[in-house]
XYZ file of C-alpha atoms in Angstrom:
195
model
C -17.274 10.607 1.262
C -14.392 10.746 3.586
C -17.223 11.272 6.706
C -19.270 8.081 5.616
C -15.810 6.025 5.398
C -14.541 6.867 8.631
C -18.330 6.761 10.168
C -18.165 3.316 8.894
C -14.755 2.279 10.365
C -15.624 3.376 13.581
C -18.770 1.493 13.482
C -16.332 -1.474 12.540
C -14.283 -0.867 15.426
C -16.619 -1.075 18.346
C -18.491 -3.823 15.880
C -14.844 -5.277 16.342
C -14.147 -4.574 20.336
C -17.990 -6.160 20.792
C -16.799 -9.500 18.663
C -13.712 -9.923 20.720
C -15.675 -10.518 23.859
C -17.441 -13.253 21.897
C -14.100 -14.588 20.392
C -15.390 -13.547 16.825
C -12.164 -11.305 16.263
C -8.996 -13.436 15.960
C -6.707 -10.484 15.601
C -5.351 -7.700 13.677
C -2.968 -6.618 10.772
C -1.718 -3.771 9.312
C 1.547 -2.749 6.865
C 3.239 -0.572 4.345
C 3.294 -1.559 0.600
C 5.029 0.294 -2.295
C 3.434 -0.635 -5.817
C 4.445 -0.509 -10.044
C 2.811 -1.546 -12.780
C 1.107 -1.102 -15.953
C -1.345 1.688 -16.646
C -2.925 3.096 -20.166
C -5.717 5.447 -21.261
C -7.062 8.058 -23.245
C -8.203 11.412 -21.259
C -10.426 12.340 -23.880
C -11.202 15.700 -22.860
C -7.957 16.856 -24.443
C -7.033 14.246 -26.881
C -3.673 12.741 -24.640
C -3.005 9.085 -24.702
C -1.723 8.113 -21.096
C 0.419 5.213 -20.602
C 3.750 4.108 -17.996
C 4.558 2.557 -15.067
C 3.601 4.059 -11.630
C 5.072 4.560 -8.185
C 3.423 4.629 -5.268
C 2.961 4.131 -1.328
C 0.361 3.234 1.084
C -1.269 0.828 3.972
C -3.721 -1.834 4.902
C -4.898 -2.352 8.387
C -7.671 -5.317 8.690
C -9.556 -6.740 11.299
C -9.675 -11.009 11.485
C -13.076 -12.077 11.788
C -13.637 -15.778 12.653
C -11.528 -18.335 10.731
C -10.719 -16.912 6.946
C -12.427 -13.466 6.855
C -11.177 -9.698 7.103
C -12.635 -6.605 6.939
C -10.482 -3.188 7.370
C -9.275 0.394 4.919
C -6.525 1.040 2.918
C -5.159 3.979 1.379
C -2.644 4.740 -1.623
C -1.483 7.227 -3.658
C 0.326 6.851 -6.901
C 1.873 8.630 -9.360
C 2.345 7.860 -13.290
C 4.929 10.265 -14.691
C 4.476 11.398 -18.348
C 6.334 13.083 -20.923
C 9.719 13.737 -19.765
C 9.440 17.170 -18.159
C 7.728 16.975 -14.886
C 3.972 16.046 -15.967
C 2.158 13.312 -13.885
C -1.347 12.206 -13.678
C -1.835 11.314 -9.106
C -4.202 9.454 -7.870
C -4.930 9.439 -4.021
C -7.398 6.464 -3.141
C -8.286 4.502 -0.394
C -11.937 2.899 0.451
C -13.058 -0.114 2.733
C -12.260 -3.741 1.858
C -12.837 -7.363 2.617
C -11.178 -10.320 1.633
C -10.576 -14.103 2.641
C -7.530 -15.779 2.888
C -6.078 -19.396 3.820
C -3.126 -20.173 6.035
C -1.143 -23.300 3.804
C 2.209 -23.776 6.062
C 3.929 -20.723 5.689
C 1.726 -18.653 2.359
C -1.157 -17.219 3.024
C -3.446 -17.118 0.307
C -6.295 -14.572 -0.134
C -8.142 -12.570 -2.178
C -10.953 -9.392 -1.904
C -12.101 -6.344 -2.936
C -12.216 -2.837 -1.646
C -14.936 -0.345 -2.561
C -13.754 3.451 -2.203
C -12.798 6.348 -3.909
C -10.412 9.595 -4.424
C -9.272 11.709 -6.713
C -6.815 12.056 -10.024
C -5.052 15.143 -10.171
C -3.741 15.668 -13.856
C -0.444 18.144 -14.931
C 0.519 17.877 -18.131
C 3.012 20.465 -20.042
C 2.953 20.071 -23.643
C 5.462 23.060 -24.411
C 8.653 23.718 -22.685
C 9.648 26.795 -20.872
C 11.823 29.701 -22.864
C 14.015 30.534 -19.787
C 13.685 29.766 -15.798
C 10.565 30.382 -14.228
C 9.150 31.335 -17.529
C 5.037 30.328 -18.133
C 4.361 28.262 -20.561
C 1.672 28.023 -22.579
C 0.078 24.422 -23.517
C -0.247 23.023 -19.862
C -3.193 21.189 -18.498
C -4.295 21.316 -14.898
C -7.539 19.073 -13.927
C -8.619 17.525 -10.903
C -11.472 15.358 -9.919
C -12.918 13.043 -7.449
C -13.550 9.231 -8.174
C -15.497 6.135 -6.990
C -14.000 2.911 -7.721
C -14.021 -0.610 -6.526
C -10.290 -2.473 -6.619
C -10.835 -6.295 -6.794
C -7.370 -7.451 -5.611
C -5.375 -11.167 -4.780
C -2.613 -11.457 -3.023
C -0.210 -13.943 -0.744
C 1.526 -13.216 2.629
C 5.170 -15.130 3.035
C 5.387 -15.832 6.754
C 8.607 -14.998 7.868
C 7.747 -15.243 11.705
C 4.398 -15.304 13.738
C 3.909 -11.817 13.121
C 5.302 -10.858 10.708
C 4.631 -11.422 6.969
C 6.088 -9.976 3.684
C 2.958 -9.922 1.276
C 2.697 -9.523 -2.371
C -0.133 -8.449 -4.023
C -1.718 -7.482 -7.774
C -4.904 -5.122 -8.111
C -7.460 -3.460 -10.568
C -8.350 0.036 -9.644
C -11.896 0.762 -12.226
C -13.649 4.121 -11.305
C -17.426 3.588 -11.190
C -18.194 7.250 -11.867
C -16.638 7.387 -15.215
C -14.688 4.496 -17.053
C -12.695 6.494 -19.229
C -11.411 9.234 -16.153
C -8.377 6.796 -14.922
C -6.109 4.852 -17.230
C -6.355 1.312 -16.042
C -4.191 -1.545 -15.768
C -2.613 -3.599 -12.738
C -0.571 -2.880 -10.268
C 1.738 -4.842 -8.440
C 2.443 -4.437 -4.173
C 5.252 -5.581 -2.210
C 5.311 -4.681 1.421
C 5.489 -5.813 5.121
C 2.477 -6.885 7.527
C 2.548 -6.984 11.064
C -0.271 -9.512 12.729
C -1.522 -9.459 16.638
């Protein structure tokens, strides 16, 4: 997976260096977002409701193509704490997206989808430790890969030419198996830089 996505952004790239000669590429962008939200869902191979609020950090970087279209990657990971003492459920995700946007004075309307994958790694204690560095008995390890497709809108703030503070809600739905991820949106802030 990870050699067919960057296969494919490379072939965007000189795609992209061949357009600008033809004034097809109008630019660049590329930022930092941290994210929240809602998330819930059973993992019904053990029988555990998961539900909370995650935190996480990643990136965008898109190429402009004419007018109102990009095309680019982004990459996340997130984590949704459970129980108290140290369980989480992580995803790591990232995939290639497109989306088109509108410039209205200074918001910046636009809305896409990325098609990817990744992978959920699950710890989850269910017993708590006798003494320090005790085992304990009751924990759950799992992890597994994902593919997913994130339909996602958003709005860029223009504070200056290039740069833009962008907001953003998303959908992450795994295609391989709709009950592996608890669901639900998630909310990005972040910064953009444009060329």
């Amino acid at each position: 997976m990870r050699s067919f996505l960057l296969t494919t952004f490379c072939l965007l790239l000189v795609w992209a260096a061949q357009a600008q000669e033809k004034k097809l590429l109008h630019g660049f962008d590329g930022g930092m977002m941290i994210h929240t939200g809602y998330l819930s869902g059973s993992l019904d191979a053990i029988g555990y409701e998961a539900k909370g609020a995650p935190i996480g950090i990643g990136g965008v970087i898109r190429l402009h193509l004419g007018e109102h279209l990009r095309f680019g990657t982004e990459g996340y990971v997130s984590t949704l704490s459970q129980r108290d003492n140290g369980s989480y459920l992580k995803y790591g995700w990232g995939g290639l997206l497109a989306d088109f946007y509108a410039v209205l004075g200074r918001v910046q309307p636009y809305a896409g989808v990325t098609l990817g994958g990744g992978a959920m790694t699950s710890l989850l204690m269910f017993e708590k430790p006798v003494t320090a560095w005790a085992p304990i008995d009751g924990t759950r390890y799992h992890k597994q890969g994902f593919m997913a497709v994130d339909p996602f809108v958003g709005c860029d703030f223009i504070v200056s030419g290039p740069m833009h503070l962008t907001l953003k809600v998303d959908y992450l739905c795994a295609l391989s198996d709709a009950k592996l991820l608890p669901q639900g949106p998630r909310a990005y802030f972040g910064f953009l830089f444009y060329h």
